[in-house]
Amino acid sequence: MTLKRFMNEAISPWMREEGPDSDIVLSSRIRLARNFSSVSYPIFADRVKLTEIRDFFKEEYEHRSFQDYEDFAFISIQDLSDVEKRVLVEKHLISPHLSKNEGAAATIISKNEQVSIMINEEDHIRLQLYFPGFQLSKALEKAFQLDDWLEEKVNYAFDETRGYLTSCPTNVGTGMRASVMMHLPALAMTKQINRMIPAINQLGLVVRGIYGEGSEAQGNIFQISNQITLGKSEEDIIGDLQSVVNQLIEHERNARSHIMKQSSTKLEDRIYRSYGVLDYSRVIGSNEAAICLSNVRLGIDLGLIKNVSRNILNELMILTQPGFLQQYAKATLSADERDKLRATLIRERLQLENR
Amino acid sequence: MECQECQQRPATFHFTQVINGDKKEVHVCEECAMEKGYMTSPEEGYSLHNLLAGLFNFDSAIMESKQSNAYKQENELKCSHCEMTLSQFKQLGKFGCAACYDTFSGRLDPIFRRVHSGNTQHYGKIPKRQGGNLHTKKQLESYRTELQKLIGEENFEEAAKVRDQIRALEQENGNTEAGDNS
Ligand SMILES: [Zn+2]
Ligand SMILES: [Zn+2]
């Protein structure tokens, strides 16, 4: 059935595995920024040089050098349609910045969509790895392996004092951005998260809503990541992040059971109403959909809603983005049309699972 | 206020975009903000970069107001590899190439300190092939710290082991260096 097949494409294969603490941590990610030592950074380099870099990777790919490591696909950004680019961005496989680069931008993506290498983004190379659930150390270990393997082929811009030299001063040193995506509905409901954010910031970590710093957390999904890349080892940075995430997990679990004890009827009402909205609405905006999906996911975690998989939030949050909706419809849609298709897709998806 | 992209929904996102030094006010609804890429994925930290550029701009604004010759001359500092000037670097908040780190090195510590909680030196991973000697150096450093700690704890048995490791590493390293010189 077409819808089902499309679903399989919408959710990255790695997301289907359940990782540790996956009731609260959706995914863990490591990103490493690297550059060629003798070429100017993409914002400042001439096209010829950047094309050379892209072709270097293309050749490595064609000579199966990447496939030896894992099954990869090479994609030139200029070969993609606008909708295709947007879908890759919505799946977090490439950054919006890369999708807007004309010409020499490219990406190499592993078959299970767990690893992607962005070429000529803000830096020449950005390695990115995802793991389901809370698995930062594992992600770091794999990222280092890939980095070591690349370093055999590429002369990195590296300096004894400054570390890995990047285009932006915010990435210099380790070039590493580690982040964890968390679903924190109970901390959000009880407004505890707002009190915790300043304390987390003091540790050199940032908390963001899913669509970037300062924006509202859509669907109660928060991203915690390191701000500092200089002066600490990768292991120490991850250690700090892990201890904060562990505390957040504990607080979220406590808050959930507290709400269940204090006002279970209210909570149940909220969860089932959201389920009802998703199951019956004919028109739904992305904001409302995100809120309802968060509640339904909480309902699944609390054992109130059965027959729906935990991935529903991950999956439908991506699937109901403008890019995916338009790819599914094979047409450019107005905002109203998107709200309608969004409702239809969610309804169909829930009914598929219930059977 | 109405969204400037779709002219349908109310504009709920307001920000200033700086493209090639030109400032532009943007007022859009959430849908359009996402669709037109005004809002970036979480990893990008767009506003952090804006903030950073703002930080540099603030500096250069002070400098321009002073307009002294000394400041002007410093502004003409230019990278010999990519030809980025100090004022361009300040405006963009980005380096043009790896050599910029040397070109502007005298000005970087205060910037790094502000961005990285007071840190200016790398303590992380070292590339294997390129790092060569640096690896040994760092390894020796950590062995010596460990040795001191073990001696302090009067754990002489373990300390002796670490001391042997240091000797072995020093010998190994000394040999390769001698080899390089011949
Ligand atoms: Zn709009
Ligand atoms: Zn330069």
XYZ file of C-alpha atoms and ligand atoms in Angstrom:
539
model
C 0.000 0.000 0.000
C 1.353 3.350 -1.065
C 0.829 5.213 2.172
C 2.640 2.561 4.126
C 5.559 2.562 1.753
C 5.773 6.295 1.969
C 5.824 6.057 5.734
C 8.795 3.782 5.456
C 10.559 6.479 3.521
C 9.504 9.230 5.904
C 11.066 7.706 8.952
C 14.766 6.963 8.874
C 15.517 3.249 9.367
C 17.698 3.906 12.423
C 14.755 5.579 14.171
C 12.855 2.319 14.215
C 15.266 0.812 16.695
C 14.589 1.592 20.304
C 17.567 2.998 22.134
C 18.189 3.394 25.879
C 15.758 5.734 27.708
C 13.739 6.103 24.540
C 10.621 7.003 26.519
C 12.246 10.417 26.914
C 15.303 10.674 24.678
C 14.361 10.525 21.009
C 17.856 10.658 19.547
C 21.520 11.426 20.159
C 23.657 13.168 17.601
C 27.334 14.011 17.100
C 28.461 16.470 14.466
C 32.103 17.134 13.640
C 33.236 20.124 11.588
C 36.403 19.618 9.560
C 38.200 21.520 6.822
C 40.853 20.975 4.192
C 44.009 22.731 5.340
C 44.890 24.580 2.149
C 41.517 25.620 0.744
C 39.541 28.701 1.833
C 36.298 28.014 3.646
C 33.150 27.674 1.526
C 31.876 31.219 2.225
C 35.165 32.601 0.906
C 36.549 30.045 -1.550
C 36.220 30.176 -5.303
C 33.898 27.760 -6.981
C 36.695 25.846 -8.721
C 38.322 24.852 -5.434
C 35.025 23.840 -3.895
C 34.189 21.768 -6.949
C 37.544 20.014 -6.524
C 36.580 19.131 -2.968
C 33.187 17.864 -4.036
C 34.754 15.798 -6.820
C 37.260 14.342 -4.396
C 34.404 12.957 -2.341
C 32.518 11.864 -5.419
C 35.524 9.903 -6.591
C 36.021 8.326 -3.185
C 32.398 7.330 -3.361
C 32.632 5.948 -6.863
C 35.693 3.932 -6.041
C 33.630 2.295 -3.358
C 35.903 3.643 -0.701
C 32.877 4.790 1.297
C 30.940 1.623 0.689
C 33.702 -0.338 2.337
C 32.950 1.604 5.432
C 29.186 1.532 5.194
C 26.662 1.615 2.407
C 26.583 5.223 1.224
C 24.911 7.290 -1.477
C 26.461 10.408 -2.996
C 24.060 13.258 -3.735
C 24.904 16.533 -5.407
C 22.645 19.261 -4.015
C 22.265 20.918 -7.410
C 20.641 17.738 -8.738
C 17.785 17.931 -6.244
C 14.397 19.576 -6.667
C 13.296 22.148 -4.098
C 10.927 19.659 -2.491
C 13.609 16.969 -2.330
C 15.980 19.387 -0.647
C 13.324 20.350 1.855
C 12.572 16.725 2.667
C 16.260 16.053 3.404
C 16.270 19.103 5.686
C 13.093 17.985 7.453
C 14.666 14.594 8.087
C 17.695 16.453 9.495
C 19.945 14.703 6.986
C 21.247 17.994 5.642
C 21.176 21.495 7.086
C 19.091 24.320 5.612
C 22.392 26.077 4.948
C 23.625 23.223 2.750
C 20.312 23.013 0.917
C 20.669 26.640 -0.116
C 24.250 26.321 -1.353
C 24.407 26.464 -5.098
C 26.940 24.550 -7.119
C 29.500 22.537 -5.259
C 27.466 21.422 -2.250
C 26.929 17.701 -1.816
C 26.116 15.077 0.756
C 26.970 11.467 1.353
C 24.292 9.589 3.266
C 24.437 6.069 4.637
C 21.727 3.653 3.625
C 20.213 3.506 7.090
C 20.352 7.329 7.202
C 22.368 7.244 10.386
C 25.475 8.884 8.963
C 25.651 11.869 6.687
C 28.637 13.825 5.464
C 27.869 17.342 4.311
C 30.328 18.732 1.805
C 30.862 22.480 1.417
C 28.446 23.516 4.086
C 29.790 26.308 6.280
C 32.845 24.074 6.659
C 34.226 21.814 3.936
C 33.249 18.698 5.838
C 30.584 18.079 8.419
C 30.200 14.554 9.660
C 26.946 13.804 11.377
C 25.820 10.670 13.170
C 22.518 9.801 14.787
C 21.692 7.109 17.294
C 18.255 6.232 18.672
C 17.684 7.011 22.349
C 20.385 8.127 24.733
C 23.676 6.894 23.255
C 26.128 9.770 23.146
C 29.272 7.764 23.889
C 28.441 5.258 21.221
C 27.805 8.064 18.757
C 31.131 9.693 19.644
C 33.002 6.430 19.233
C 31.540 5.914 15.757
C 32.134 9.541 14.799
C 35.800 9.241 15.763
C 36.141 6.094 13.660
C 34.757 7.853 10.635
C 36.904 10.904 11.341
C 40.077 8.789 11.649
C 39.292 7.060 8.408
C 38.762 10.394 6.627
C 41.885 11.876 8.135
C 43.942 9.232 6.336
C 42.814 10.795 3.074
C 42.417 14.485 3.863
C 44.863 17.015 5.308
C 42.746 18.682 7.942
C 43.088 22.309 9.007
C 44.436 21.629 12.478
C 46.505 23.676 14.871
C 48.247 22.553 18.037
C 46.811 25.399 20.138
C 43.440 26.012 18.495
C 42.570 22.473 17.475
C 40.385 21.927 14.428
C 40.141 25.234 12.590
C 36.599 26.003 11.507
C 34.871 28.738 9.602
C 32.998 30.017 12.643
C 34.761 30.857 15.925
C 31.946 29.070 17.772
C 33.103 25.676 16.432
C 36.874 25.908 16.758
C 38.728 23.362 18.900
C 36.899 20.071 18.847
C 34.611 21.169 16.016
C 32.077 19.034 17.831
C 28.442 19.700 18.462
C 26.835 16.938 20.499
C 23.110 17.030 21.019
C 20.278 15.088 22.487
C 16.650 15.420 21.453
C 14.291 15.029 24.403
C 10.527 14.807 24.801
C 9.745 16.624 28.058
C 5.974 17.095 28.241
C 5.676 16.859 32.038
C 8.493 19.340 32.676
C 6.865 21.670 30.169
C 3.368 21.235 31.671
C 4.596 22.016 35.155
C 6.779 24.887 33.829
C 9.785 23.330 35.554
C 11.772 23.396 32.345
C 11.847 27.202 32.344
C 13.487 27.196 35.725
C 16.036 24.587 34.701
C 17.219 26.211 31.488
C 19.320 28.988 33.105
C 21.141 26.436 35.272
C 21.854 24.277 32.239
C 23.170 27.311 30.346
C 25.656 27.967 33.104
C 27.294 24.638 32.340
C 28.046 25.743 28.794
C 25.088 23.830 27.390
C 22.138 25.165 25.410
C 18.497 24.157 25.479
C 16.454 24.878 22.400
C 13.010 24.228 21.071
C 13.063 21.964 18.067
C 13.098 24.798 15.529
C 15.980 26.698 16.960
C 17.104 28.854 19.781
C 14.474 31.054 21.352
C 11.621 29.440 19.466
C 8.828 27.683 21.309
C 9.432 24.015 21.759
C 7.109 22.472 19.242
C 5.586 19.293 20.583
C 7.563 19.656 23.811
C 10.703 18.495 22.071
C 13.851 20.085 23.411
C 17.366 19.846 22.116
C 20.223 19.985 24.603
C 23.649 20.586 23.115
C 27.108 21.842 23.958
C 27.897 25.487 23.341
C 31.611 25.342 24.082
C 33.990 23.581 21.695
C 37.302 24.958 22.943
C 39.200 24.128 26.122
C 37.549 20.805 26.905
C 38.022 17.346 25.455
C 35.217 15.709 23.517
C 34.814 13.147 26.294
C 34.470 15.872 28.944
C 31.944 17.792 26.858
C 29.889 14.648 26.458
C 30.258 13.856 30.147
C 28.724 17.221 31.061
C 25.935 16.708 28.578
C 25.239 13.209 29.850
C 24.944 14.281 33.451
C 22.485 17.042 32.542
C 20.432 14.725 30.355
C 20.353 12.110 33.111
C 19.007 14.708 35.516
C 16.403 15.857 33.042
C 15.300 12.263 32.506
C 14.913 11.773 36.234
C 12.992 15.029 36.691
C 10.734 14.271 33.746
C 9.927 10.788 35.111
C 9.211 12.256 38.541
C 7.022 14.973 37.068
C 5.099 12.400 35.040
C 4.331 10.209 38.009
C 3.522 13.258 40.111
C 0.969 14.497 37.587
C -0.464 10.995 37.280
C -0.959 10.883 41.053
C -2.220 14.431 41.501
C -4.495 14.866 38.546
C -4.740 11.677 36.582
C -8.240 12.398 35.289
C -7.191 15.769 33.928
C -4.111 14.284 32.312
C -6.044 11.389 30.836
C -8.634 13.809 29.503
C -5.941 15.863 27.860
C -4.302 12.800 26.298
C -7.531 11.246 25.014
C -8.814 14.579 23.667
C -5.615 14.976 21.700
C -5.972 11.452 20.422
C -9.507 12.301 19.379
C -8.410 15.433 17.561
C -5.740 13.546 15.628
C -8.108 10.692 14.855
C -11.015 12.826 13.665
C -9.954 16.264 12.493
C -10.196 17.221 8.842
C -7.976 20.301 8.997
C -5.026 20.683 11.345
C -2.168 23.183 11.565
C 1.372 22.118 12.337
C 1.306 23.650 15.805
C -1.841 21.927 16.958
C -0.670 18.662 15.415
C 2.610 18.892 17.340
C 0.851 19.519 20.656
C -1.571 16.641 20.127
C 1.198 14.305 19.016
C 3.159 15.148 22.147
C 0.150 14.297 24.311
C -0.486 11.053 22.459
C 3.127 10.042 22.787
C 2.891 10.726 26.534
C -0.249 8.573 26.591
C 1.711 5.750 24.962
C 4.569 6.141 27.460
C 2.112 6.027 30.368
C 0.449 2.915 28.982
C -2.872 4.675 28.376
C -2.800 4.391 24.605
C -1.999 1.016 23.138
C -1.677 -0.180 19.534
C 0.232 2.919 18.525
C 4.018 2.806 18.383
C 6.211 5.231 20.249
C 7.703 6.427 17.015
C 4.472 8.190 16.167
C 5.727 11.555 17.395
C 9.081 11.325 15.621
C 7.466 10.085 12.500
C 4.466 12.346 12.179
C 6.391 15.447 13.185
C 8.581 14.868 10.141
C 5.878 13.555 7.870
C 3.609 16.541 8.401
C 6.251 19.157 7.526
C 5.558 21.191 4.375
C 8.237 19.424 2.307
C 7.007 15.929 3.020
C 3.383 16.877 2.537
C 4.191 18.275 -0.880
C 6.288 15.311 -1.854
C 3.419 13.083 -0.871
C 0.901 15.156 -2.814
C 3.351 15.547 -5.704
C 2.220 19.161 -5.920
C 2.821 22.568 -4.468
C 0.223 23.113 -1.778
C -1.201 26.236 -0.227
C -1.184 26.504 3.546
C -4.875 25.526 3.689
C -4.304 22.519 1.472
C -1.413 21.448 3.641
C -3.537 21.661 6.799
C -6.079 19.416 5.119
C -3.570 16.864 3.876
C -1.845 16.875 7.262
C -5.115 15.898 8.954
C -5.754 13.173 6.386
C -2.285 11.673 6.744
C -2.427 11.624 10.528
C -5.858 10.023 10.464
C -4.777 7.351 8.016
C -1.614 6.693 9.958
C -3.437 6.197 13.261
C -5.974 3.932 11.656
C -3.241 1.865 10.028
C -1.702 1.239 13.401
C -4.936 0.432 15.129
C -5.630 -2.432 12.803
C 1.068 42.616 11.444
C 0.605 40.442 8.395
C 3.145 37.857 7.244
C 5.221 39.362 4.447
C 5.529 36.032 2.631
C 2.018 34.645 2.423
C 0.046 37.788 3.338
C -2.469 35.459 4.964
C -1.534 34.642 8.506
C -0.374 37.048 11.213
C 3.392 37.497 11.477
C 4.566 35.849 14.681
C 8.304 35.811 13.953
C 10.246 39.036 13.820
C 13.942 39.284 13.306
C 16.748 41.093 11.556
C 18.671 39.382 8.817
C 22.129 40.514 7.824
C 23.102 39.546 4.285
C 26.401 40.871 2.970
C 26.235 43.612 5.531
C 22.723 44.753 4.561
C 20.198 44.659 7.350
C 16.690 43.514 6.563
C 13.688 43.319 8.887
C 11.745 40.096 8.511
C 8.170 39.571 9.692
C 6.707 36.177 8.916
C 4.311 33.584 10.202
C 5.601 30.318 11.555
C 4.727 28.282 8.475
C 6.561 30.633 6.148
C 9.486 30.995 8.518
C 10.036 27.277 8.298
C 9.299 26.988 4.660
C 11.507 29.849 3.526
C 14.307 28.644 5.748
C 14.280 31.624 8.119
C 14.148 29.180 10.943
C 16.966 26.741 10.797
C 17.231 23.264 12.162
C 18.143 23.088 15.846
C 21.799 22.301 15.254
C 22.413 25.569 13.496
C 21.901 27.995 16.319
C 21.125 30.781 13.889
C 20.637 33.439 16.477
C 23.901 32.511 18.147
C 25.648 33.401 14.918
C 23.628 36.599 14.652
C 24.542 37.410 18.197
C 28.170 36.771 17.409
C 28.136 38.976 14.328
C 26.442 41.587 16.502
C 29.242 41.275 18.991
C 31.841 41.953 16.329
C 29.788 44.761 14.850
C 29.584 46.336 18.241
C 33.359 46.305 18.413
C 33.771 47.841 15.002
C 31.120 50.440 15.774
C 33.223 51.546 18.726
C 36.252 51.586 16.525
C 34.601 53.622 13.828
C 33.440 56.131 16.384
C 37.006 56.526 17.541
C 38.266 56.789 13.987
C 41.858 56.999 15.107
C 44.558 56.114 12.611
C 45.808 53.265 14.717
C 42.399 51.601 14.562
C 42.087 52.232 10.870
C 45.395 50.630 10.179
C 44.465 47.572 12.171
C 41.352 47.255 10.098
C 43.524 46.828 7.041
C 45.051 43.636 8.446
C 44.540 41.148 5.650
C 44.962 37.375 5.303
C 47.586 36.571 2.679
C 45.885 33.319 1.702
C 42.207 34.210 1.323
C 42.526 38.019 1.427
C 39.927 38.454 4.124
C 40.403 41.700 6.016
C 39.963 42.156 9.748
C 36.901 44.313 9.213
C 35.363 41.664 6.944
C 36.044 39.056 9.584
C 34.363 41.209 12.186
C 31.359 41.845 10.036
C 30.859 38.217 9.033
C 31.923 36.703 12.316
C 33.549 33.946 10.235
C 37.074 33.124 9.131
C 37.926 32.973 5.428
C 40.469 30.174 5.698
C 42.735 28.336 8.132
C 45.496 30.929 7.630
C 43.160 33.629 8.991
C 43.771 32.112 12.429
C 47.419 33.157 12.119
C 46.670 36.460 10.446
C 44.281 37.609 13.150
C 45.868 35.608 15.952
C 46.625 38.690 18.047
C 42.935 39.550 18.170
C 41.470 36.116 18.775
C 41.958 35.299 22.447
C 39.377 37.822 23.716
C 36.871 36.560 21.145
C 37.426 32.905 21.990
C 37.265 33.690 25.693
C 33.874 35.281 25.247
C 32.495 32.483 23.107
C 34.049 29.524 24.935
C 33.684 30.453 28.607
C 37.196 31.779 28.989
C 38.970 29.041 27.038
C 41.528 29.717 24.321
C 43.300 26.362 23.983
C 42.318 23.060 22.466
C 42.322 19.998 24.722
C 40.537 17.533 22.519
C 41.213 15.088 19.739
C 44.399 15.248 17.699
C 44.373 13.909 14.135
C 46.399 10.671 14.075
C 48.447 11.049 10.899
C 49.033 14.806 11.152
C 49.287 14.895 14.915
C 52.327 12.554 15.057
C 54.592 13.975 17.754
C 51.818 15.890 19.440
C 50.215 12.591 20.411
C 53.352 11.434 22.186
C 53.730 14.821 23.853
C 50.193 14.760 25.224
C 50.552 11.121 26.250
C 53.736 11.901 28.161
C 52.025 14.852 29.829
C 49.198 12.673 31.086
C 51.585 9.916 32.240
C 53.573 12.478 34.242
C 50.454 13.832 35.908
C 49.446 10.287 36.767
C 52.910 9.559 38.144
C 52.766 12.569 40.441
C 49.348 11.529 41.653
C 50.463 7.946 42.372
C 53.553 9.143 44.226
C 51.348 11.470 46.274
C 49.167 8.470 47.135
C 52.308 6.504 48.005
C 51.256 3.881 45.495
C 54.829 3.118 44.464
C 54.102 -0.157 42.773
C 51.776 1.470 40.201
C 54.061 4.505 40.018
C 56.946 2.295 38.929
C 54.801 0.900 36.113
C 53.910 4.372 34.892
C 57.557 5.454 35.145
C 58.516 2.530 32.881
C 55.836 3.545 30.421
C 57.237 7.076 30.341
C 60.759 5.758 29.745
C 59.636 3.458 26.974
C 57.730 6.254 25.266
C 60.598 8.708 25.621
C 63.005 6.197 24.153
C 60.710 5.394 21.268
C 60.199 9.069 20.550
C 63.893 9.883 20.921
C 64.738 7.190 18.384
C 62.366 8.460 15.751
C 63.605 12.009 16.215
C 67.218 10.850 15.853
C 66.180 8.967 12.749
C 64.604 12.086 11.285
C 67.762 14.076 11.869
C 70.132 11.682 10.129
Zn 3.180 33.399 6.067
Zn 42.359 33.613 5.384
